[in-house]
Amino acid sequence: MAIEKTYTMIKPDGVRNGHIGEIVNRFERAGLKIEEMRLEMVTPEQAKANYAEHEGKPFYDGLITYVTSGPVVKMVVSGEGAVAKVRTLMGATNPADAAPGTIRGDFGLTMDENVIHGSDSTESAAREIGVFFG
Ligand code: IDP
Ligand code: MG
């Protein structure tokens, strides 16, 4: 594997419920490096660009409203196989299916409020880093 960069974001519920420190700690314990980190809102333009693949799906409007509803933590994280490593630490999309010990398994509430976003490929990562930090 190679050193990769990935985009990851603590969603509004993760910030509101006080999980920033725990999540950053899990990344660092896993050997990942925080390259960039900002606590701020997601703009509507950023939300639409990030979730373009879901446009037209029944949950799309709610997803855009939700992710722009409060401050998030936007991060670029790097390390050996960082894209897959962050996805493993996150757990399954639906917190009801996410394993204990994963971020979503431990802190996720519902499919809408599932604590964290992480790029799903190196191509998505490059695009998303451009959207949020470009
Ligand atoms: P991911 O976040 O694990 O990559 P995606 O399928 O890319 O999952 O979906 C993006 C986000 O959209 C999810 O994290 C979740 O917040 C939301 N989402 C996905 N599917 C549903 C659904 O069926 N109902 C409500 N929200 C959903
Ligand atoms: Mg996804």
mmCIF file of C-alpha atoms and ligand atoms in Angstrom:
data_model
loop_
_atom_site.group_PDB
_atom_site.id
_atom_site.type_symbol
_atom_site.label_atom_id
_atom_site.label_comp_id
_atom_site.label_asym_id
_atom_site.label_seq_id
_atom_site.Cartn_x
_atom_site.Cartn_y
_atom_site.Cartn_z
ATOM 1 C CA MET A 1 0.000 0.000 0.000
ATOM 2 C CA ALA A 2 0.977 3.574 -0.373
ATOM 3 C CA ILE A 3 0.697 6.743 1.668
ATOM 4 C CA GLU A 4 -2.681 8.221 0.776
ATOM 5 C CA LYS A 5 -4.677 11.304 1.708
ATOM 6 C CA THR A 6 -8.381 11.088 2.433
ATOM 7 C CA TYR A 7 -11.124 13.567 3.259
ATOM 8 C CA THR A 8 -13.090 12.932 6.431
ATOM 9 C CA MET A 9 -15.632 15.070 8.222
ATOM 10 C CA ILE A 10 -17.265 14.893 11.642
ATOM 11 C CA LYS A 11 -20.909 15.633 10.813
ATOM 12 C CA PRO A 12 -23.135 18.060 12.797
ATOM 13 C CA ASP A 13 -24.385 15.365 15.210
ATOM 14 C CA GLY A 14 -20.819 14.269 16.000
ATOM 15 C CA VAL A 15 -19.821 17.855 16.844
ATOM 16 C CA ARG A 16 -23.060 18.604 18.745
ATOM 17 C CA ASN A 17 -22.749 15.436 20.818
ATOM 18 C CA GLY A 18 -19.135 16.075 21.781
ATOM 19 C CA HIS A 19 -17.246 13.372 19.866
ATOM 20 C CA ILE A 20 -14.526 15.496 18.209
ATOM 21 C CA GLY A 21 -11.718 14.589 20.604
ATOM 22 C CA GLU A 22 -12.525 10.875 20.658
ATOM 23 C CA ILE A 23 -12.636 10.635 16.865
ATOM 24 C CA VAL A 24 -9.375 12.551 16.343
ATOM 25 C CA ASN A 25 -7.806 10.356 19.031
ATOM 26 C CA ARG A 26 -8.911 7.183 17.217
ATOM 27 C CA PHE A 27 -7.366 8.432 13.966
ATOM 28 C CA GLU A 28 -4.054 9.268 15.661
ATOM 29 C CA ARG A 29 -3.977 5.978 17.590
ATOM 30 C CA ALA A 30 -4.437 4.175 14.254
ATOM 31 C CA GLY A 31 -1.277 5.881 12.969
ATOM 32 C CA LEU A 32 -3.036 8.421 10.759
ATOM 33 C CA LYS A 33 -1.799 11.993 10.553
ATOM 34 C CA ILE A 34 -4.091 15.041 10.656
ATOM 35 C CA GLU A 35 -2.900 17.213 7.755
ATOM 36 C CA GLU A 36 -5.677 19.843 7.805
ATOM 37 C CA MET A 37 -8.517 20.476 10.261
ATOM 38 C CA ARG A 38 -11.235 23.156 10.355
ATOM 39 C CA LEU A 39 -14.351 23.576 12.524
ATOM 40 C CA GLU A 40 -16.865 25.421 10.352
ATOM 41 C CA MET A 41 -20.108 25.138 8.388
ATOM 42 C CA VAL A 42 -20.506 23.194 5.148
ATOM 43 C CA THR A 43 -21.746 25.582 2.446
ATOM 44 C CA PRO A 44 -24.698 24.453 0.291
ATOM 45 C CA GLU A 45 -22.315 24.388 -2.704
ATOM 46 C CA GLN A 46 -19.895 22.088 -0.864
ATOM 47 C CA ALA A 47 -22.737 19.811 0.284
ATOM 48 C CA LYS A 48 -24.113 19.447 -3.248
ATOM 49 C CA ALA A 49 -20.654 18.780 -4.709
ATOM 50 C CA ASN A 50 -19.801 16.226 -2.028
ATOM 51 C CA TYR A 51 -23.068 14.308 -2.395
ATOM 52 C CA ALA A 52 -23.620 14.703 -6.167
ATOM 53 C CA GLU A 53 -23.795 10.895 -6.587
ATOM 54 C CA HIS A 54 -26.951 10.845 -4.410
ATOM 55 C CA GLU A 55 -28.887 13.595 -6.215
ATOM 56 C CA GLY A 56 -32.453 12.460 -6.959
ATOM 57 C CA LYS A 57 -32.540 9.815 -4.201
ATOM 58 C CA PRO A 58 -35.348 10.102 -1.608
ATOM 59 C CA PHE A 59 -32.952 11.031 1.202
ATOM 60 C CA TYR A 60 -30.961 13.624 -0.805
ATOM 61 C CA ASP A 61 -32.764 16.828 0.276
ATOM 62 C CA GLY A 62 -32.707 15.787 3.931
ATOM 63 C CA LEU A 63 -29.013 14.926 3.668
ATOM 64 C CA ILE A 64 -28.114 18.363 2.264
ATOM 65 C CA THR A 65 -30.255 20.120 4.897
ATOM 66 C CA TYR A 66 -28.710 18.041 7.650
ATOM 67 C CA VAL A 67 -25.060 18.379 6.713
ATOM 68 C CA THR A 68 -25.452 22.180 6.462
ATOM 69 C CA SER A 69 -27.397 22.445 9.768
ATOM 70 C CA GLY A 70 -24.474 23.056 12.136
ATOM 71 C CA PRO A 71 -20.703 23.168 12.387
ATOM 72 C CA VAL A 72 -18.672 20.168 11.236
ATOM 73 C CA VAL A 73 -14.987 19.270 11.473
ATOM 74 C CA LYS A 74 -13.405 19.052 8.020
ATOM 75 C CA MET A 75 -10.155 17.098 7.892
ATOM 76 C CA VAL A 76 -7.527 15.842 5.505
ATOM 77 C CA VAL A 77 -5.949 12.730 6.996
ATOM 78 C CA SER A 78 -2.933 10.869 5.613
ATOM 79 C CA GLY A 79 -1.227 7.535 6.131
ATOM 80 C CA GLU A 80 -0.611 4.068 4.755
ATOM 81 C CA GLY A 81 -3.886 3.020 3.057
ATOM 82 C CA ALA A 82 -5.645 5.993 4.688
ATOM 83 C CA VAL A 83 -8.823 5.785 2.553
ATOM 84 C CA ALA A 84 -9.680 2.217 3.584
ATOM 85 C CA LYS A 85 -8.367 2.690 7.123
ATOM 86 C CA VAL A 86 -10.717 5.613 7.802
ATOM 87 C CA ARG A 87 -13.659 3.659 6.304
ATOM 88 C CA THR A 88 -12.850 0.722 8.622
ATOM 89 C CA LEU A 89 -12.675 3.014 11.665
ATOM 90 C CA MET A 90 -16.019 4.601 10.614
ATOM 91 C CA GLY A 91 -18.024 1.359 10.348
ATOM 92 C CA ALA A 92 -21.110 0.603 8.260
ATOM 93 C CA THR A 93 -23.262 3.468 6.936
ATOM 94 C CA ASN A 94 -26.270 2.478 9.054
ATOM 95 C CA PRO A 95 -25.299 2.714 12.745
ATOM 96 C CA ALA A 96 -27.687 -0.195 13.420
ATOM 97 C CA ASP A 97 -25.374 -2.415 11.335
ATOM 98 C CA ALA A 98 -22.057 -0.854 12.394
ATOM 99 C CA ALA A 99 -19.838 -3.052 14.577
ATOM 100 C CA PRO A 100 -19.128 -2.079 18.187
ATOM 101 C CA GLY A 101 -15.748 -0.358 18.366
ATOM 102 C CA THR A 102 -16.348 1.553 15.145
ATOM 103 C CA ILE A 103 -17.165 5.272 15.253
ATOM 104 C CA ARG A 104 -20.672 4.763 13.873
ATOM 105 C CA GLY A 105 -21.185 1.620 15.973
ATOM 106 C CA ASP A 106 -20.295 3.496 19.143
ATOM 107 C CA PHE A 107 -21.757 6.984 18.503
ATOM 108 C CA GLY A 108 -24.175 6.717 15.553
ATOM 109 C CA LEU A 109 -27.835 7.452 16.129
ATOM 110 C CA THR A 110 -29.668 6.963 12.824
ATOM 111 C CA MET A 111 -28.908 6.602 9.115
ATOM 112 C CA ASP A 112 -29.180 10.412 8.809
ATOM 113 C CA GLU A 113 -27.154 11.145 11.949
ATOM 114 C CA ASN A 114 -24.252 8.742 11.460
ATOM 115 C CA VAL A 115 -21.478 10.930 12.884
ATOM 116 C CA ILE A 116 -18.869 10.892 10.147
ATOM 117 C CA HIS A 117 -18.122 11.035 6.434
ATOM 118 C CA GLY A 118 -15.064 9.505 4.752
ATOM 119 C CA SER A 119 -14.052 9.333 1.086
ATOM 120 C CA ASP A 120 -14.734 5.927 -0.491
ATOM 121 C CA SER A 121 -11.769 5.858 -2.944
ATOM 122 C CA THR A 122 -8.563 7.748 -3.710
ATOM 123 C CA GLU A 123 -10.403 9.401 -6.651
ATOM 124 C CA SER A 124 -13.236 10.587 -4.371
ATOM 125 C CA ALA A 125 -10.645 11.751 -1.846
ATOM 126 C CA ALA A 126 -8.862 13.962 -4.386
ATOM 127 C CA ARG A 127 -12.184 15.438 -5.523
ATOM 128 C CA GLU A 128 -13.504 16.000 -1.977
ATOM 129 C CA ILE A 129 -10.227 17.571 -0.740
ATOM 130 C CA GLY A 130 -10.631 19.989 -3.660
ATOM 131 C CA VAL A 131 -14.248 20.740 -2.690
ATOM 132 C CA PHE A 132 -13.484 21.435 0.981
ATOM 133 C CA PHE A 133 -9.894 22.708 1.009
ATOM 134 C CA GLY A 134 -9.175 23.534 -2.651
HETATM 135 P P1 IDP B 1 -21.290 6.521 3.349
HETATM 136 O O1 IDP B 1 -21.436 7.794 4.150
HETATM 137 O O2 IDP B 1 -21.071 5.327 4.252
HETATM 138 O O3 IDP B 1 -20.286 6.618 2.236
HETATM 139 P P2 IDP B 1 -23.358 6.736 1.300
HETATM 140 O O4 IDP B 1 -24.134 5.588 0.737
HETATM 141 O O5 IDP B 1 -22.328 7.375 0.425
HETATM 142 O O6 IDP B 1 -22.711 6.238 2.668
HETATM 143 O O7 IDP B 1 -24.421 7.812 1.759
HETATM 144 C C1 IDP B 1 -24.013 9.114 2.131
HETATM 145 C C2 IDP B 1 -24.787 9.552 3.356
HETATM 146 O O8 IDP B 1 -26.156 9.694 3.006
HETATM 147 C C3 IDP B 1 -24.779 8.539 4.506
HETATM 148 O O9 IDP B 1 -23.645 8.658 5.338
HETATM 149 C C4 IDP B 1 -26.071 8.873 5.236
HETATM 150 O O10 IDP B 1 -25.884 9.976 6.110
HETATM 151 C C5 IDP B 1 -26.984 9.293 4.102
HETATM 152 N N1 IDP B 1 -27.819 8.187 3.652
HETATM 153 C C6 IDP B 1 -27.467 7.175 2.829
HETATM 154 N N2 IDP B 1 -28.479 6.339 2.609
HETATM 155 C C7 IDP B 1 -29.520 6.823 3.313
HETATM 156 C C8 IDP B 1 -30.868 6.388 3.499
HETATM 157 O O11 IDP B 1 -31.320 5.370 2.963
HETATM 158 N N3 IDP B 1 -31.639 7.172 4.325
HETATM 159 C C9 IDP B 1 -31.166 8.309 4.928
HETATM 160 N N4 IDP B 1 -29.904 8.737 4.774
HETATM 161 C C10 IDP B 1 -29.084 8.012 3.996
HETATM 162 MG MG MG B 2 -20.303 7.617 0.453
#
